[in-house]
Amino acid sequence: MSLPLSNEFVLPTNKEVGATNHPEPDNTCTYLCGNSLGPLSKRSSALVQEELRVWGTCGVTGHFGTHPHGRGWVDFCDHITPLFAELVGANEKEVACMGTLTANLHLMMDSFYKPTPERYKILCEARAFPSDQASNPPSRPYAFASQALAHGLDPAKAVLEISPRPGEYTLREQDILDTIAREGTSIALVIFSGVQYYTGQWFPMQSITRAAQAQGCICGWDLAHAVGNVPLSLHDWGVDFAVWCTYKYVNAGPGSIAGLYVHEKWKETELPKFAGWWGHDPVTRFAMPPKFSPIEGAQGFQQSNPGILVAASLLGSLQIFKEAGMMQVLRERSLQLTATLETLLKQSKYFVPVEEAATRQSTKPAFTIITPADPKSRGAQLSLLFLPSGVMQSVHDGLTGLGVIGDERRPDVIRLAPAPLFNRIEDCERGAIVLERVLDSLA
Ligand SMILES: *Cc1c(COP(=O)(O)O)cnc(C)c1O
């Protein structure tokens, strides 16, 4: 199938997203928000409907061989793991379809974050996703800090954040590598997001992984904004573990079932500590023998039987990735779309170069792009920073009113992400035109 596959998706209309100022309420809106919540695919919709019917017509027998579509629920995820493996560049034993991102992150940190008096720090990027790490205020620990606390450590000392240099918005690779080299012997775990949710920066994953491991640290990744967005080679890069959700670029639906990866080198040593029956050898799983014998690899970490309705939705969306040719094909198209959007935005009379943004004094509305300009350091998303502070909300409302759906990140950022599966060049053009019109109306 050739891209874009807009016809494979159900995209909301202008009216449905509240674009009250759009002259054509029944036309499809300009959906540039697949980074936040991917749209519904017709395939997902059909598969969920099928599973609902199987539930209604087969009841408990749907678990096994009587499933009329050959997707018995006991091994439903066996249809998903090969596609997951391809999507993240791993072998099938290294991936599991299970749980939700943050729960999987805790499971992984429980296995892989083993602080000692000498080596106890967690290194992450400043402004990591608030659910992973929020340093402000420190009294409210999220995932990373709560893991430190669970080991009796003070998060203020144990969680080490790297910030961009003053006046800059993204991290320099050398600064990350220097920090790892300098602090390495005290760091237990290096964990970054693959693609930073706020800035859209795609971190140099292989070089960070290598540098971390050279210092004896474990290296894990939160791939929420990377999976389905950029090509990944987790196995070849030697990544120790990774987690991801599937409702952003993977389009599996709100809160859908998530993914987990553990490098095969850990299969002998890192056994699941919080075992559950679903991680037990499937041959004897339903017999529940007294001794737990985990599935080798990532799937041994499964605890519960998976939600079939969300897994069906995920299967549908992964089949579309497969038919589109997976990440190499999508990446090529993505580079084209994002470059087009960037070029058009930079032609705006309101655009200011990122180097001037931090010191700009004017009170007239303007914007810059804080996402790295180098395509190798970003995925689909461009993060627009609006100036002066406070103007972003009006811009966002103006865009929505005219049917351009991006998403706001307070205080000053709007993220626009042309997704290669369903967005067209015309979406980039319309996004840029409408932004100009909205800024004209505010100027
Ligand atoms: C979206 C996102 C999450 C969300 O976690 P859930 O457990 O799925 O709610 C976590 N981390 C990052 C970096 C994200 O972008």
XYZ file of C-alpha atoms and ligand atoms in Angstrom:
458
model
C 0.000 0.000 0.000
C 1.364 3.417 -0.824
C 1.371 6.321 1.587
C -0.538 8.163 2.868
C -3.181 5.696 3.977
C -5.655 8.391 4.994
C -8.503 6.238 3.692
C -7.608 3.530 6.180
C -8.342 5.907 9.048
C -11.416 7.531 10.510
C -10.410 11.142 11.037
C -12.696 13.578 12.845
C -14.484 16.311 10.938
C -14.123 20.010 11.624
C -17.488 20.063 13.333
C -16.558 17.120 15.541
C -13.394 18.780 16.851
C -15.192 22.055 17.540
C -13.782 24.017 14.595
C -16.565 26.557 14.755
C -14.858 28.995 12.394
C -14.298 26.529 9.578
C -16.477 27.139 6.510
C -16.747 23.403 5.777
C -17.880 21.744 9.001
C -18.241 18.267 7.489
C -14.780 18.069 5.965
C -12.030 16.145 7.705
C -10.042 18.313 10.086
C -6.288 18.809 9.732
C -5.118 16.294 12.297
C -1.498 16.991 13.237
C -1.757 15.349 16.631
C -0.873 11.699 16.026
C 2.002 12.199 18.475
C -0.495 12.576 21.288
C -3.374 10.351 20.272
C -3.261 8.505 16.973
C -6.542 8.291 15.052
C -8.806 5.261 14.726
C -7.976 2.922 11.871
C -10.772 1.097 10.085
C -8.798 -2.101 10.629
C -8.765 -1.620 14.390
C -12.438 -0.834 14.365
C -13.210 -4.009 12.389
C -11.076 -6.242 14.604
C -12.603 -4.889 17.803
C -16.084 -5.485 16.361
C -15.062 -9.030 15.460
C -13.815 -9.762 18.951
C -16.984 -8.348 20.458
C -18.990 -10.727 18.279
C -16.770 -13.664 19.244
C -17.259 -12.797 22.880
C -21.023 -12.729 22.348
C -21.213 -15.904 20.302
C -18.494 -18.076 21.856
C -18.186 -16.937 25.448
C -15.417 -18.746 27.256
C -14.703 -21.017 24.309
C -13.254 -18.000 22.500
C -10.107 -18.522 24.533
C -9.207 -21.637 22.599
C -9.338 -23.324 19.239
C -13.008 -22.580 18.664
C -12.301 -18.913 17.994
C -13.855 -18.472 14.549
C -11.068 -16.211 13.279
C -8.213 -18.388 14.559
C -7.196 -15.822 17.165
C -7.904 -17.738 20.356
C -7.537 -15.341 23.248
C -4.997 -17.488 25.132
C -2.385 -16.753 22.522
C -3.806 -13.604 20.981
C -0.602 -11.680 21.646
C 1.362 -14.179 19.547
C -0.104 -12.270 16.607
C 1.265 -9.041 18.008
C 4.786 -9.908 19.155
C 6.258 -10.458 15.652
C 4.970 -7.033 14.619
C 6.231 -5.417 17.814
C 9.613 -7.065 17.253
C 9.835 -5.593 13.764
C 8.677 -2.180 14.936
C 11.374 -1.815 17.604
C 14.150 -3.877 15.991
C 14.227 -6.839 18.336
C 13.649 -10.559 18.193
C 10.313 -11.972 19.224
C 11.511 -13.301 22.559
C 12.706 -9.834 23.500
C 9.261 -8.199 23.331
C 5.971 -8.573 25.146
C 2.546 -7.038 24.623
C 1.324 -6.256 28.104
C 0.116 -3.741 30.633
C 0.605 -0.019 30.349
C 3.715 2.066 29.947
C 4.182 3.320 33.494
C 3.362 -0.033 35.087
C 5.851 -1.701 32.738
C 8.414 0.971 33.572
C 8.089 0.129 37.256
C 8.445 -3.580 36.531
C 11.591 -2.925 34.541
C 13.072 -0.565 37.088
C 12.355 -3.082 39.769
C 14.424 -5.649 37.893
C 17.137 -3.383 36.557
C 17.571 -0.566 39.059
C 19.638 -2.118 41.826
C 21.293 0.710 43.702
C 24.370 0.102 45.878
C 26.017 2.646 48.214
C 28.504 3.508 45.445
C 26.302 3.207 42.381
C 22.780 4.441 42.996
C 21.904 7.300 40.661
C 19.305 7.413 37.911
C 20.332 9.684 35.047
C 17.552 11.167 32.909
C 16.827 14.269 30.881
C 15.434 17.294 32.711
C 11.794 17.743 31.817
C 11.289 14.031 31.278
C 7.627 13.207 30.828
C 5.931 14.378 34.029
C 4.691 10.902 34.805
C 8.230 9.526 34.658
C 10.000 12.297 36.439
C 8.791 15.608 37.791
C 11.396 17.436 39.798
C 9.172 20.330 40.587
C 7.907 20.130 43.268
C 10.204 17.365 44.517
C 7.800 16.358 47.256
C 5.596 14.674 44.667
C 7.626 11.837 43.269
C 6.654 10.194 40.008
C 8.104 6.975 38.624
C 11.868 7.595 38.825
C 11.803 9.363 42.161
C 9.412 6.841 43.658
C 11.808 4.032 42.724
C 14.599 5.880 44.513
C 12.359 6.352 47.541
C 11.421 2.670 47.523
C 15.117 1.920 47.982
C 15.348 4.359 50.885
C 17.167 6.979 48.830
C 16.613 10.716 48.658
C 15.343 11.438 45.130
C 17.052 14.834 45.198
C 20.382 13.012 45.397
C 19.552 9.868 43.457
C 17.815 11.321 40.411
C 20.295 13.210 38.278
C 18.841 15.364 35.501
C 20.692 16.845 32.541
C 19.429 20.227 31.378
C 20.044 22.079 28.144
C 22.623 24.866 28.292
C 21.285 28.308 29.192
C 19.427 29.817 26.244
C 19.142 26.408 24.551
C 16.170 24.070 24.424
C 17.583 20.688 23.553
C 20.469 18.630 24.880
C 23.793 18.393 23.146
C 24.997 14.840 22.609
C 28.440 15.729 23.930
C 26.975 17.120 27.155
C 25.093 13.859 27.736
C 28.170 11.758 27.025
C 30.351 13.976 29.224
C 27.906 13.635 32.125
C 27.876 9.855 31.745
C 31.684 9.801 31.659
C 31.971 12.121 34.674
C 29.295 10.565 36.905
C 29.267 7.060 35.450
C 30.640 5.147 38.419
C 27.840 6.485 40.640
C 25.059 5.864 38.094
C 23.059 2.653 38.291
C 20.586 3.409 35.521
C 20.560 5.731 32.521
C 17.019 6.209 31.292
C 15.964 8.708 28.667
C 12.982 9.032 26.429
C 13.785 7.991 22.860
C 12.069 11.070 21.460
C 11.550 13.873 23.970
C 7.850 14.646 24.267
C 8.264 18.413 24.720
C 11.019 19.323 22.298
C 10.704 16.451 19.823
C 14.435 15.746 20.141
C 15.375 12.202 19.128
C 18.280 11.318 21.363
C 21.297 9.494 19.924
C 20.134 6.226 21.401
C 22.962 4.004 20.303
C 25.708 6.301 21.509
C 24.021 6.961 24.862
C 23.463 3.234 25.351
C 27.075 2.458 24.526
C 28.450 5.209 26.758
C 26.253 4.157 29.673
C 27.223 0.513 29.415
C 30.916 1.392 29.082
C 30.580 2.892 32.579
C 28.870 -0.220 33.897
C 25.396 1.362 33.961
C 22.170 -0.238 32.800
C 20.533 1.668 29.940
C 16.755 1.700 29.508
C 14.447 3.765 27.296
C 10.946 5.195 27.477
C 9.862 4.979 23.853
C 6.402 6.562 24.151
C 7.105 9.132 21.434
C 9.637 7.091 19.494
C 7.797 3.897 18.684
C 6.013 4.079 15.331
C 7.747 7.410 14.743
C 11.415 6.617 14.122
C 13.221 3.404 13.144
C 14.598 1.562 16.157
C 17.180 -1.235 16.469
C 16.973 -2.016 20.163
C 18.654 -5.398 19.895
C 21.590 -4.253 17.771
C 22.063 -1.142 19.865
C 22.352 -3.401 22.914
C 19.600 -1.577 24.796
C 18.977 -3.337 28.118
C 15.246 -2.655 28.410
C 12.559 -0.407 26.980
C 8.877 0.341 27.449
C 6.318 2.054 25.235
C 2.658 2.879 24.922
C 0.707 2.302 21.720
C -1.849 5.097 21.584
C 0.461 7.788 20.184
C 2.081 7.110 16.790
C 0.999 3.465 16.889
C -2.706 4.454 16.748
C -4.004 1.635 18.955
C -6.532 3.780 20.819
C -6.687 5.626 24.134
C -5.003 3.714 26.953
C -4.420 0.690 24.746
C -2.177 -2.193 25.756
C 1.541 -1.367 25.886
C 4.904 -2.908 25.057
C 8.023 -4.021 26.832
C 11.451 -5.083 25.606
C 14.272 -6.864 27.437
C 17.522 -7.682 25.653
C 18.026 -11.427 25.270
C 21.359 -11.233 27.091
C 19.360 -10.919 30.325
C 17.283 -14.048 29.891
C 19.343 -16.173 32.272
C 19.778 -13.644 35.053
C 16.867 -11.225 35.162
C 13.847 -13.265 36.009
C 10.568 -11.557 36.830
C 10.421 -10.732 40.512
C 6.727 -9.918 40.583
C 5.623 -13.032 38.772
C 2.149 -13.576 37.423
C 0.460 -16.596 35.902
C 0.517 -15.131 32.411
C 4.307 -15.132 32.455
C 4.303 -18.881 33.096
C 5.076 -21.410 30.383
C 1.894 -21.461 28.238
C 1.991 -25.254 27.945
C 1.135 -25.678 31.620
C -0.259 -22.202 32.322
C -3.836 -23.273 32.859
C -2.747 -26.199 35.031
C -1.063 -23.669 37.339
C 1.539 -26.096 38.701
C 3.054 -25.261 42.104
C 6.364 -24.117 40.613
C 6.440 -20.957 38.474
C 8.442 -21.482 35.321
C 8.615 -18.254 33.387
C 8.590 -17.970 29.617
C 12.133 -17.245 28.479
C 12.668 -13.565 27.723
C 10.402 -10.538 27.894
C 7.144 -12.478 27.908
C 8.051 -14.015 31.251
C 7.291 -10.588 32.730
C 3.609 -10.784 31.772
C 1.421 -10.849 34.831
C -2.175 -10.893 33.662
C -4.149 -12.090 30.701
C -4.221 -9.260 28.169
C -7.238 -7.075 27.394
C -8.398 -8.581 24.121
C -10.380 -5.558 22.946
C -7.380 -3.237 23.213
C -5.076 -5.936 21.870
C -7.400 -6.332 18.861
C -7.255 -2.615 18.265
C -3.452 -2.754 18.472
C -3.289 -5.720 16.106
C -5.308 -3.786 13.522
C -3.032 -0.775 13.699
C 0.136 -2.888 13.553
C -1.164 -4.666 10.461
C -1.361 -1.272 8.789
C 2.251 -0.526 9.732
C 3.207 -3.868 8.242
C 1.340 -3.247 5.018
C 2.824 0.228 4.723
C 6.288 -1.369 4.808
C 7.206 -0.679 8.425
C 9.562 1.968 9.716
C 12.103 2.432 6.953
C 9.365 3.281 4.461
C 7.458 5.395 6.950
C 10.575 7.240 8.014
C 11.315 8.321 4.460
C 7.860 9.749 4.079
C 8.042 11.270 7.562
C 11.267 13.112 6.736
C 9.558 14.594 3.692
C 6.465 15.719 5.586
C 8.292 17.250 8.516
C 10.785 19.040 6.275
C 7.870 20.473 4.279
C 6.112 21.701 7.392
C 9.354 23.186 8.703
C 10.093 25.013 5.440
C 6.591 26.480 5.312
C 6.685 27.561 8.956
C 10.060 29.222 8.517
C 8.600 31.345 5.718
C 6.168 32.910 8.193
C 6.662 36.587 8.969
C 6.281 35.629 12.635
C 9.120 33.100 12.645
C 12.245 33.933 14.640
C 15.391 31.782 14.715
C 15.752 29.721 17.863
C 19.001 31.492 18.839
C 17.095 34.784 19.115
C 14.104 33.454 21.006
C 15.577 33.448 24.522
C 16.601 37.104 24.399
C 13.736 38.529 22.359
C 12.127 41.578 23.980
C 9.270 42.446 21.606
C 5.680 42.100 22.757
C 4.459 41.274 19.226
C 3.486 37.625 18.718
C 6.133 35.393 17.188
C 7.276 31.791 17.285
C 10.347 29.680 16.913
C 10.908 25.952 16.476
C 12.724 24.348 19.396
C 12.904 20.889 17.813
C 16.403 20.183 16.448
C 16.851 21.330 12.865
C 18.885 18.229 12.036
C 16.441 15.558 10.778
C 18.632 12.860 12.366
C 17.810 14.358 15.764
C 14.055 14.421 15.453
C 11.036 12.385 14.424
C 7.787 13.679 12.947
C 7.046 16.335 15.552
C 7.922 20.021 15.477
C 7.563 21.946 18.730
C 6.656 25.574 18.204
C 7.526 27.932 21.044
C 5.349 31.056 21.071
C 6.456 34.478 22.220
C 5.838 36.459 24.264
C 4.911 34.043 27.012
C 1.152 33.733 27.331
C 0.232 34.084 23.659
C 0.245 30.333 22.960
C -3.227 29.642 24.322
C -4.883 32.105 21.935
C -2.936 30.623 19.044
C -4.020 27.127 20.010
C -7.663 28.174 20.291
C -7.416 29.927 16.927
C -5.973 26.827 15.262
C -8.645 24.571 16.726
C -11.372 26.986 15.642
C -10.146 26.605 12.076
C -9.806 22.824 12.231
C -6.056 22.474 12.724
C -5.496 20.064 15.599
C -2.105 20.203 17.284
C -1.560 20.011 20.974
C -0.592 22.537 23.566
C 2.082 22.126 26.183
C 1.846 24.890 28.707
C 3.178 27.409 29.070
C 4.290 28.234 25.538
C 4.545 25.250 23.201
C 2.306 23.830 20.482
C 3.359 20.529 18.982
C 2.516 19.739 15.371
C 3.292 16.275 14.068
C 2.568 15.214 10.495
C 2.291 11.429 10.751
C 3.355 9.559 7.634
C 0.614 6.937 7.769
C -2.275 9.329 7.311
C -1.099 12.932 6.892
C -0.658 14.500 3.455
C 1.521 17.360 2.267
C -1.727 19.372 2.110
C -2.080 18.990 5.884
C 1.322 20.650 6.335
C 0.319 23.426 3.964
C -2.997 24.009 5.669
C -1.340 23.965 9.090
C 1.096 26.681 8.064
C -1.536 28.828 6.321
C -3.935 28.678 9.233
C -1.190 29.453 11.744
C -0.307 32.565 9.740
C -3.947 33.632 9.686
C -4.305 33.122 13.438
C -1.131 35.108 14.180
C -2.333 37.880 11.821
C -5.508 38.097 13.860
C -3.502 38.389 17.102
C -0.880 40.831 15.846
C 2.625 9.348 26.958
C 3.780 9.069 27.847
C 3.628 8.281 29.003
C 2.262 7.804 29.418
O 2.294 6.734 30.310
P 1.022 5.795 30.507
O 1.468 4.828 31.510
O 0.683 5.203 29.171
O -0.117 6.646 30.975
C 4.760 8.017 29.758
N 5.992 8.479 29.396
C 6.155 9.241 28.289
C 7.518 9.735 27.902
C 5.057 9.574 27.502
O 5.211 10.344 26.436
